[in-house]
XYZ file of C-alpha atoms in Angstrom:
163
model
C -36.551 -4.778 38.696
C -34.408 -1.664 38.931
C -31.148 -3.391 39.737
C -27.703 -2.697 38.392
C -27.742 -3.973 34.831
C -24.244 -4.132 33.448
C -23.974 -3.497 29.775
C -21.399 -5.679 28.066
C -19.588 -3.707 25.411
C -18.536 -5.422 22.219
C -14.930 -5.891 21.244
C -13.446 -2.853 19.552
C -12.230 -3.157 15.978
C -8.500 -2.985 15.328
C -6.660 -2.366 12.088
C -3.032 -2.484 10.998
C -1.844 0.167 8.576
C 0.959 2.452 7.522
C 1.360 6.035 8.738
C 1.160 8.450 5.787
C 1.112 11.736 7.736
C 2.169 12.895 11.193
C 2.105 16.666 10.674
C -0.799 17.325 13.043
C -0.240 17.513 16.795
C -1.307 14.248 18.513
C -2.905 12.978 15.282
C -1.664 10.573 12.623
C -3.200 9.557 9.305
C -3.074 5.785 8.807
C -3.589 4.147 5.410
C -5.122 0.658 5.597
C -5.146 -1.598 2.522
C -7.594 -4.420 1.859
C -8.241 -6.784 -1.025
C -11.722 -6.994 -2.506
C -13.301 -8.528 -5.578
C -14.679 -6.117 -8.184
C -18.427 -6.648 -8.524
C -18.574 -6.437 -12.311
C -15.151 -7.586 -13.515
C -14.498 -10.155 -10.745
C -10.881 -9.045 -10.437
C -9.178 -8.725 -7.070
C -8.413 -5.065 -6.469
C -6.517 -3.286 -3.716
C -8.549 -0.670 -1.863
C -7.016 1.896 0.474
C -8.813 3.685 3.309
C -7.341 6.488 5.407
C -8.133 6.826 9.111
C -7.189 9.637 11.473
C -5.959 8.263 14.791
C -5.115 9.879 18.127
C -1.426 9.635 19.055
C -1.114 11.097 22.562
C 2.703 10.986 22.736
C 3.419 11.832 19.056
C 5.271 8.518 18.890
C 4.495 7.348 15.323
C 6.399 8.626 12.285
C 5.744 8.479 8.542
C 6.306 4.976 7.192
C 5.743 3.181 10.505
C 3.375 0.218 10.596
C 0.917 0.773 13.448
C -2.002 -0.909 15.183
C -5.043 1.344 15.698
C -8.235 0.710 17.636
C -11.742 2.136 17.503
C -12.537 4.755 20.116
C -15.100 7.412 20.910
C -15.124 10.393 18.523
C -12.365 12.828 19.484
C -13.022 15.344 16.714
C -15.067 15.674 13.532
C -12.941 13.093 11.695
C -10.863 11.348 14.405
C -12.433 8.123 15.701
C -9.414 5.847 16.187
C -6.503 5.759 18.623
C -2.970 4.441 18.340
C -2.445 1.197 20.271
C 1.155 0.408 19.345
C 3.831 0.814 16.719
C 4.234 -2.625 15.144
C 7.312 -1.836 13.062
C 9.410 1.281 12.644
C 10.104 2.651 9.161
C 13.882 2.124 9.359
C 13.843 -1.349 10.961
C 13.094 -3.377 7.844
C 16.620 -4.774 7.542
C 17.713 -5.159 3.947
C 15.467 -3.401 1.426
C 14.574 -6.551 -0.527
C 13.786 -8.840 2.418
C 10.526 -7.293 3.621
C 9.238 -6.712 0.098
C 9.765 -10.315 -1.009
C 7.963 -11.719 2.039
C 5.158 -9.210 1.656
C 4.787 -9.972 -2.079
C 4.478 -13.706 -1.383
C 1.713 -13.096 1.149
C -0.126 -10.749 -1.212
C 0.226 -13.212 -4.103
C -1.216 -16.005 -1.978
C -4.129 -13.804 -0.885
C -4.896 -12.821 -4.472
C -4.710 -16.452 -5.612
C -7.006 -17.557 -2.803
C -9.526 -14.830 -3.654
C -9.416 -15.548 -7.387
C -9.725 -19.328 -7.013
C -11.774 -20.121 -3.907
C -11.398 -23.687 -2.676
C -8.260 -24.342 -4.710
C -4.775 -24.362 -3.242
C -1.576 -23.550 -5.066
C 0.654 -26.608 -5.507
C 4.426 -26.562 -5.536
C 4.667 -27.943 -9.101
C 2.938 -24.824 -10.498
C 5.885 -22.720 -9.339
C 6.319 -18.991 -9.398
C 6.816 -17.345 -12.743
C 9.367 -14.589 -12.983
C 8.439 -11.563 -14.971
C 11.311 -10.239 -17.071
C 11.702 -7.039 -19.025
C 10.279 -7.043 -22.546
C 12.729 -7.672 -25.373
C 14.608 -4.503 -26.266
C 13.266 -2.663 -23.224
C 15.980 -0.202 -22.275
C 18.352 -0.704 -25.199
C 15.765 0.384 -27.749
C 14.885 3.472 -25.749
C 18.534 4.545 -25.537
C 18.941 4.197 -29.310
C 15.761 6.199 -29.902
C 17.017 8.943 -27.597
C 20.288 9.209 -29.560
C 18.416 9.514 -32.858
C 16.149 12.253 -31.539
C 19.149 14.248 -30.291
C 20.825 14.060 -33.717
C 17.759 15.520 -35.387
C 15.992 12.419 -36.626
C 16.828 10.336 -39.709
C 18.926 12.881 -41.583
C 22.706 12.431 -41.211
C 24.614 15.341 -39.685
C 26.938 15.718 -42.710
C 24.261 16.803 -45.272
C 23.692 20.399 -44.036
C 27.427 21.181 -44.170
C 27.681 19.970 -47.849
C 24.717 22.090 -48.928
C 26.158 25.159 -47.211
C 29.498 24.735 -49.109
C 27.881 24.774 -52.603
């Protein structure tokens, strides 16, 4: 039977990442992060992969969050294309808002990967990490001592010079 056999193509992969370079014409470099468990140490680690993507209109800028999709090879290293800009670099609102929401999501993902099958309850609560005791104050005092010349008081050399 030599009829028209239609080949069904699979769904193309998509990834969301951050633009780290837009210096090339019609090409952006997108950094995509993923969480994975270390094979030996069983710790959850953050792995980063860079993809070169085709940006026909030179729309994306450094810092933008973008959605890229698999495509046919366009050059030796470029096998992805820009679908859309999810979020612009300057549209995050207040600086702390996006980071806090992102940290909570990352913390939950790490917890879920470290303890499969166990959910975090509200009575466990989030622990705040403070600065160690004497963090910046001790460093400032050390810097003053090193500028004075160490442990020796400044008055001793002038007394020895007078005698």
